[in-house]
PDB file of C-alpha atoms in Angstrom:
ATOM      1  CA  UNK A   1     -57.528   2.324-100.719  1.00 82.00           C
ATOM      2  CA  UNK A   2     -56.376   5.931-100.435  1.00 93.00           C
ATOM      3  CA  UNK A   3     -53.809   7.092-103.081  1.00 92.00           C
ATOM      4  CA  UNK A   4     -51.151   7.179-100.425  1.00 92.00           C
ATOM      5  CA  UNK A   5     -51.695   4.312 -98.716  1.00 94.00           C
ATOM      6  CA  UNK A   6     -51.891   2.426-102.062  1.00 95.00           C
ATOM      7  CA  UNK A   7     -48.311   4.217-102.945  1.00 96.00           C
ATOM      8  CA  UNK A   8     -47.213   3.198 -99.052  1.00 96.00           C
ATOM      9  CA  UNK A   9     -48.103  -0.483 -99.841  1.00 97.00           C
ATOM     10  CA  UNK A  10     -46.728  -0.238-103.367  1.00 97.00           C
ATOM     11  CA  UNK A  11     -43.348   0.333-101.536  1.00 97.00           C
ATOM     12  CA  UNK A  12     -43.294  -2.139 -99.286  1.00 96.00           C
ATOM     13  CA  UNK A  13     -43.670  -4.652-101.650  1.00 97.00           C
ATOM     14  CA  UNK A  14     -40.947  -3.377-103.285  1.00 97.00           C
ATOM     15  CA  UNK A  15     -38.713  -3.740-100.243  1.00 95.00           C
ATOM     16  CA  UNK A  16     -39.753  -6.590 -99.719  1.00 96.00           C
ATOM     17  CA  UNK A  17     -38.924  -7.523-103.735  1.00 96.00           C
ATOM     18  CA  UNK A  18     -35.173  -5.787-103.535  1.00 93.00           C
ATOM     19  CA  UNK A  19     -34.760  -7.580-100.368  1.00 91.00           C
ATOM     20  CA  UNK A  20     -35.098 -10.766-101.449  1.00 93.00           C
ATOM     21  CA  UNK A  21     -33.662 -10.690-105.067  1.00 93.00           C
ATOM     22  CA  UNK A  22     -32.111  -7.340-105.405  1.00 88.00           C
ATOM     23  CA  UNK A  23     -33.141  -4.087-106.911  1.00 89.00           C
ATOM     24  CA  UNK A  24     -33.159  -5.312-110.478  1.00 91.00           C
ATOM     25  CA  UNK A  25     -35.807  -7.893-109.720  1.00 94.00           C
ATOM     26  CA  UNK A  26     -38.695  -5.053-109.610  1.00 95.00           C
ATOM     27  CA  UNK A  27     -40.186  -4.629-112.443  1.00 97.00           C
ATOM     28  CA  UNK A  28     -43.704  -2.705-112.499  1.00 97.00           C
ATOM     29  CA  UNK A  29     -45.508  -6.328-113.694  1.00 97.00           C
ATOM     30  CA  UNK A  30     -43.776  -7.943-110.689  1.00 97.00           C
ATOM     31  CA  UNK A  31     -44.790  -5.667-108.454  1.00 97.00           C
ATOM     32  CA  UNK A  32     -48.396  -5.199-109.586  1.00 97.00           C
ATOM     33  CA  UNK A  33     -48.339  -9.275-109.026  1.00 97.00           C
ATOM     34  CA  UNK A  34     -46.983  -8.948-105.685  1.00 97.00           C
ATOM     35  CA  UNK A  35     -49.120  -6.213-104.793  1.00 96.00           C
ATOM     36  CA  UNK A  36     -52.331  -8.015-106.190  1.00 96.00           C
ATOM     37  CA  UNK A  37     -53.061  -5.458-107.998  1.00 96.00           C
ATOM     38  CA  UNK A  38     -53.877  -4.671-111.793  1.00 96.00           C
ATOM     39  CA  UNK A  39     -50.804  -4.356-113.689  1.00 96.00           C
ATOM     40  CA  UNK A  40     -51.838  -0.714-114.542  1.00 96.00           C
ATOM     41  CA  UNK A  41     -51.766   0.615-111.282  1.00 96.00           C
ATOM     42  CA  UNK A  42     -48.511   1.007-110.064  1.00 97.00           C
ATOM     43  CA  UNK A  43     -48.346   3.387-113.125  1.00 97.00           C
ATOM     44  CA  UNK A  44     -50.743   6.010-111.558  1.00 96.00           C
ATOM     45  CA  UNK A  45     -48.576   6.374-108.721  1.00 96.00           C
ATOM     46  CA  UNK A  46     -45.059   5.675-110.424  1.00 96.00           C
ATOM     47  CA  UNK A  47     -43.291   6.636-114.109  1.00 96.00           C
ATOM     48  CA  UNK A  48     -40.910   3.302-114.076  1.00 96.00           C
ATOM     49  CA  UNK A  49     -39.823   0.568-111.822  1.00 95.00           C
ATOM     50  CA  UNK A  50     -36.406   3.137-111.303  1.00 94.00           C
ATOM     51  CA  UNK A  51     -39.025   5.635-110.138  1.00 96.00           C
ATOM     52  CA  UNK A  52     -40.046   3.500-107.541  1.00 96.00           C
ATOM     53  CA  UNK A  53     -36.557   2.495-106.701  1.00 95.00           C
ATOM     54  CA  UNK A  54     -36.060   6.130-106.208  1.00 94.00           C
ATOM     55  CA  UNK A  55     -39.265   6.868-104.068  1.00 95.00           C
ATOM     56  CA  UNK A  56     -38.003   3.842-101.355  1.00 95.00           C
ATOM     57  CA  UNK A  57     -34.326   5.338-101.589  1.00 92.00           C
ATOM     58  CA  UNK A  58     -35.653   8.679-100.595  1.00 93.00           C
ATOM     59  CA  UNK A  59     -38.395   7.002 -97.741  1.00 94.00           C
ATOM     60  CA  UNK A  60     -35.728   5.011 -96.207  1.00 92.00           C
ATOM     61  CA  UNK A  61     -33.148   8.107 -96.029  1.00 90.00           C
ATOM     62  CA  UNK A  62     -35.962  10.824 -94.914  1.00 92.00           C
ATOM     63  CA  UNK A  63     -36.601   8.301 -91.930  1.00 93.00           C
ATOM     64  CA  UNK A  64     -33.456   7.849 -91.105  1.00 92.00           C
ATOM     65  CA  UNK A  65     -32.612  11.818 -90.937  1.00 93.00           C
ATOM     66  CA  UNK A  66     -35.667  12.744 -89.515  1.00 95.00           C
ATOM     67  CA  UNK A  67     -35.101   9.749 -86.690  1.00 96.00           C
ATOM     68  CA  UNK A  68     -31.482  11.142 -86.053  1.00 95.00           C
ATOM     69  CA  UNK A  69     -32.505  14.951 -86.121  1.00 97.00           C
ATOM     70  CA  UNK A  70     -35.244  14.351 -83.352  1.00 97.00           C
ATOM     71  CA  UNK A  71     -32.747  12.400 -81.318  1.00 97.00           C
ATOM     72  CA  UNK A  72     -30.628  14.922 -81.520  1.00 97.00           C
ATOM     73  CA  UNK A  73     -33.423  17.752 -81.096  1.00 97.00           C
ATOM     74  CA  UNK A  74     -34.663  15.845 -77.697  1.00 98.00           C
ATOM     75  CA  UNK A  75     -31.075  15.097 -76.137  1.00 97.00           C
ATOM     76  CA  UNK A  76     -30.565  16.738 -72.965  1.00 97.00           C
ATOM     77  CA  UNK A  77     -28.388  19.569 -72.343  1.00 95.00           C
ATOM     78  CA  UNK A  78     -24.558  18.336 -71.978  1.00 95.00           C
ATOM     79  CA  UNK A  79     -25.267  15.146 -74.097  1.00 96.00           C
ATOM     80  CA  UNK A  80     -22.476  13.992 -76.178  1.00 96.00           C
ATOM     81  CA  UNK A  81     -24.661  14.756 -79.783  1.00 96.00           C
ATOM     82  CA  UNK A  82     -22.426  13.130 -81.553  1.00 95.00           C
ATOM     83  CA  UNK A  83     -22.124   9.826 -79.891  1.00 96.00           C
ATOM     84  CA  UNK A  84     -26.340  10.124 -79.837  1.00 97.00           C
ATOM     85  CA  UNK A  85     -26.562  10.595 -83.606  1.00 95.00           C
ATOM     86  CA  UNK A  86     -24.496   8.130 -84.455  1.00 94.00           C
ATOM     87  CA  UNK A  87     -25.990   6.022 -82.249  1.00 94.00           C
ATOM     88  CA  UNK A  88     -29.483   6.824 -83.714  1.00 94.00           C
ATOM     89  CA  UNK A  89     -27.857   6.393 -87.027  1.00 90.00           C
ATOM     90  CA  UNK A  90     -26.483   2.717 -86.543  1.00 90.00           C
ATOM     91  CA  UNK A  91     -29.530   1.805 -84.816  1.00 91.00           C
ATOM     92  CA  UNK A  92     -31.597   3.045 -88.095  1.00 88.00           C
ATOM     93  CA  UNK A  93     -29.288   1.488 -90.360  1.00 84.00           C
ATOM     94  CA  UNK A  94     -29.489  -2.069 -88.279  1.00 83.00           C
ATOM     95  CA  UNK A  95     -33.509  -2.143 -88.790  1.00 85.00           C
ATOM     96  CA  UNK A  96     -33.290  -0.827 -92.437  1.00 83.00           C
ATOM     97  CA  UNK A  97     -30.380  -2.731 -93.247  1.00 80.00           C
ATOM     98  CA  UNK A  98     -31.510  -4.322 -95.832  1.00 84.00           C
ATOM     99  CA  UNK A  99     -33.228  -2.544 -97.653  1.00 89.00           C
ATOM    100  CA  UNK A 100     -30.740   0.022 -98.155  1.00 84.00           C
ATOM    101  CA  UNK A 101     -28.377  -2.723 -98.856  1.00 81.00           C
ATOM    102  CA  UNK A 102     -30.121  -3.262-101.513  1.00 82.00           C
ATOM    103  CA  UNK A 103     -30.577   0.235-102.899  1.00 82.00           C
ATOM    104  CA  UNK A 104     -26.487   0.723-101.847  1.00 79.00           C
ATOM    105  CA  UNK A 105     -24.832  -2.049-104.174  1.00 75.00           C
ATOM    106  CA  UNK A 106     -21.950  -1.018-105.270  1.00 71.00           C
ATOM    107  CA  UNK A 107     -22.583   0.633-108.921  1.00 76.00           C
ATOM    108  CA  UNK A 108     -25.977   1.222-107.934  1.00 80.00           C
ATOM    109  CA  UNK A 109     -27.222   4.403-109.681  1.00 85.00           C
ATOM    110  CA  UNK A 110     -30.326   4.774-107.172  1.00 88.00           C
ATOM    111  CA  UNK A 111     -29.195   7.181-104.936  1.00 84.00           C
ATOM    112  CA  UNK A 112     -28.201   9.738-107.315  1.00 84.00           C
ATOM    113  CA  UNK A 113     -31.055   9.597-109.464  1.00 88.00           C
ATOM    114  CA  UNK A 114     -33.281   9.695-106.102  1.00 87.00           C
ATOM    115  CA  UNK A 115     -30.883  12.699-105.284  1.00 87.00           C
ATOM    116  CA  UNK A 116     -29.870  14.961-107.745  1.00 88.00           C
ATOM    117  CA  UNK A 117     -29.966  17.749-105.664  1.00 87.00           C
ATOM    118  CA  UNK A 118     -27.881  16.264-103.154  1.00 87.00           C
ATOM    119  CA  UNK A 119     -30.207  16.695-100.306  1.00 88.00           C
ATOM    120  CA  UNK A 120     -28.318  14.052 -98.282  1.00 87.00           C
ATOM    121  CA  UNK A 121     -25.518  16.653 -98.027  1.00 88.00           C
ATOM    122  CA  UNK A 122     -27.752  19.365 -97.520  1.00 92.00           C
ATOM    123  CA  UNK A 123     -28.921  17.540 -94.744  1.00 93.00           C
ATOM    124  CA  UNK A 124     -25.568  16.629 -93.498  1.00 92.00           C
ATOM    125  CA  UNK A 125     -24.545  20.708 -93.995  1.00 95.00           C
ATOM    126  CA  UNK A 126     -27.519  21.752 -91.885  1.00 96.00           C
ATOM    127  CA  UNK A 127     -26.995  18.991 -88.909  1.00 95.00           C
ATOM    128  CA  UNK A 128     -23.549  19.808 -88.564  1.00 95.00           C
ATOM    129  CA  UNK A 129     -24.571  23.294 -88.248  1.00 96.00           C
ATOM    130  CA  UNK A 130     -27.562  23.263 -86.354  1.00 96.00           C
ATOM    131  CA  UNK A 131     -26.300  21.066 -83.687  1.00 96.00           C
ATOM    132  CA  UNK A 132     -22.207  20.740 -83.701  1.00 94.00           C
ATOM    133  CA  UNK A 133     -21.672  24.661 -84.510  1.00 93.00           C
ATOM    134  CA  UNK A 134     -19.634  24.293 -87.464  1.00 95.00           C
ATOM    135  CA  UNK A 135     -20.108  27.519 -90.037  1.00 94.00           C
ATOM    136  CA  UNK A 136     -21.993  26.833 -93.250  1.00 95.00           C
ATOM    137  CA  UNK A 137     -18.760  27.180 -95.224  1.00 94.00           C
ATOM    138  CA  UNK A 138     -16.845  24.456 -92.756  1.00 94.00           C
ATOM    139  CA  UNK A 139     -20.066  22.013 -92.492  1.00 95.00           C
ATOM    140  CA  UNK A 140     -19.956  21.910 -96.584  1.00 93.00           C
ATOM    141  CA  UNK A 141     -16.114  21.166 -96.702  1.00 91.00           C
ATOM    142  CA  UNK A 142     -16.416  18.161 -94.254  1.00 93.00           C
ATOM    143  CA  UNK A 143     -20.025  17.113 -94.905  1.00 91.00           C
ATOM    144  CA  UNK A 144     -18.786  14.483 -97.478  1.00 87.00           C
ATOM    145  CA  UNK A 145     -16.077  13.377 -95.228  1.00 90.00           C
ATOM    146  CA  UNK A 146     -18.598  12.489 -92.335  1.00 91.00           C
ATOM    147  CA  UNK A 147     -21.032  10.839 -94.785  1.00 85.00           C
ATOM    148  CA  UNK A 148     -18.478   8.973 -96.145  1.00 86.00           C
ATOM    149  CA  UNK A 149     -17.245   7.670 -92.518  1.00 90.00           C
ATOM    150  CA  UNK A 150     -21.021   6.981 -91.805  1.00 87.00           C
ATOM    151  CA  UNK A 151     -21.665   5.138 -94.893  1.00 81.00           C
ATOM    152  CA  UNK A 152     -18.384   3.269 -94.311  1.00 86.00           C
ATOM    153  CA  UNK A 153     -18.820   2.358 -90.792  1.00 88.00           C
ATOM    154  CA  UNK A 154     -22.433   1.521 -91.458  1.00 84.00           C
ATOM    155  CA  UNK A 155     -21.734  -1.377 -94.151  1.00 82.00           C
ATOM    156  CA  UNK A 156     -18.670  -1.683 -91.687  1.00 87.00           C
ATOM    157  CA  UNK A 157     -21.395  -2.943 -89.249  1.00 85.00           C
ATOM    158  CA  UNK A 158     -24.051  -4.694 -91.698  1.00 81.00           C
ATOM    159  CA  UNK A 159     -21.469  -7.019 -93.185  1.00 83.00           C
ATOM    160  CA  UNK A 160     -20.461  -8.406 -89.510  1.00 87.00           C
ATOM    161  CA  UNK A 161     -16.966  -7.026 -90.030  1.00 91.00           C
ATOM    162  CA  UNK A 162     -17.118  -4.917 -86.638  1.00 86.00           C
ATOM    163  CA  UNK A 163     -18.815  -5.122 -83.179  1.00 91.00           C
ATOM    164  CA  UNK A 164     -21.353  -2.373 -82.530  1.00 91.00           C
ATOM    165  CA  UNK A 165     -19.358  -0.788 -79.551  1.00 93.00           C
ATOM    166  CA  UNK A 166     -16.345  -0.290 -81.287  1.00 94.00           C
ATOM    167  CA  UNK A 167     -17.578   0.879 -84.458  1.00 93.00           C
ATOM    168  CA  UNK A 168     -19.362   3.606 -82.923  1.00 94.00           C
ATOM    169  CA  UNK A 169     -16.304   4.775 -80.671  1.00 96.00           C
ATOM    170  CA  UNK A 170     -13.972   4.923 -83.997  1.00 94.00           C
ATOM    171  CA  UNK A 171     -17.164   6.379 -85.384  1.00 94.00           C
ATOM    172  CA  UNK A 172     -17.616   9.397 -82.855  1.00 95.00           C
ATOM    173  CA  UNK A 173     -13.214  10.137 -82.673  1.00 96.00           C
ATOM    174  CA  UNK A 174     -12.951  10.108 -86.428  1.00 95.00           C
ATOM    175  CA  UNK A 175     -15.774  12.464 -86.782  1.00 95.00           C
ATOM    176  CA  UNK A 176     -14.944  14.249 -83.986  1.00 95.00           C
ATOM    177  CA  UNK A 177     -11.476  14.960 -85.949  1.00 93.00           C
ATOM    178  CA  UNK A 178     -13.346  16.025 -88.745  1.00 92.00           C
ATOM    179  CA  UNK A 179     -15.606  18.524 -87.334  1.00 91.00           C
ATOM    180  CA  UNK A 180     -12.816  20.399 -85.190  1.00 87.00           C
ATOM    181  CA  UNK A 181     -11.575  23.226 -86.310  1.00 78.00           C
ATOM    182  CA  UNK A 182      -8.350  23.152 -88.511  1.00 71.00           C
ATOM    183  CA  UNK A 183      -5.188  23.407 -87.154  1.00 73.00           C
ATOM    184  CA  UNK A 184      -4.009  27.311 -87.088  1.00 69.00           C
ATOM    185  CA  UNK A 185      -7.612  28.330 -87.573  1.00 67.00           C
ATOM    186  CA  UNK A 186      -9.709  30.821 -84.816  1.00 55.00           C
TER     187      UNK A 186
END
């Protein structure tokens, strides 16, 4: 098997692992079982089981972004871009579900180590820019703000707590608050 498809399989088995007994049940031996492979090889394409942790992390948020930025990139003229990235978004999140559940727990440590840089806001700063107009300056003070709504509204929707419709309407208005200019501003 090619090195990458090797490291492809190698993380589906861990999803599949975190999925059905949480992110501290892989261990590289586990996964080299469930892999049926040696127990040496998921050390040629890993350092640590947290390494692979991180690796799925940053997979399953790449997708996600680069799923939402085409949607956004292939919306017709006069389409309400918010309501389609969210939409996009919540869509995502209900087919990964959960696996980032599993990588989200609360007190999880995954997404910062898979993220030091904070690319997610990065991200976030350059959507909001590219496709909602907001300045650099004003996409970086709110860019938190919207992730947090999105993260929020997200588990919101994962945990049953909300209907799809609704969420996505409180969704679009409270982000739509965010991303309008300040009161007194020009």
């Amino acid at each position: 098997m090619r090195a990458d498809d090797r490291r492809r399989q190698l993380l589906e088995v861990a999803a599949a692992i975190i999925v059905a007994d949480g992110a501290a049940a892989v261990s590289m031996e586990r996964l080299a079982a469930e892999a049926d492979v040696s127990k040496a090889l998921p050390y040629k394409h890993f350092d640590n089981a947290e390494a692979v942790l991180a690796a799925l992390y940053r997979r399953e948020t790449s997708e996600l972004g680069r799923h939402v930025w085409q949607a956004l990139s292939d919306a017709p003229p006069g389409s309400d871009l918010l309501r389609v990235g969210i939409g996009v978004f919540l869509d995502e999140i209900i087919e990964r579900g959960p696996v980032m559940d599993a990588l989200s727990r609360p007190g999880s440590t995954i997404a910062a180590v898979a993220d030091p840089d904070q690319r997610g806001v990065i991200f976030e700063v350059d959507l909001l820019s590219r496709f909602h107009g907001l300045s650099r300056e004003r996409a970086k003070a709110v860019a938190g703000m919207v992730q947090g709504a999105v993260v929020g509204a997200a588990a919101t929707l994962r945990s049953g707590h909300g209907e799809r419709g609704q969420l996505e309407d409180d969704l679009v208005a409270a982000i739509a608050a965010m991303i309008r200019p300040p009161a007194g501003s020009t």
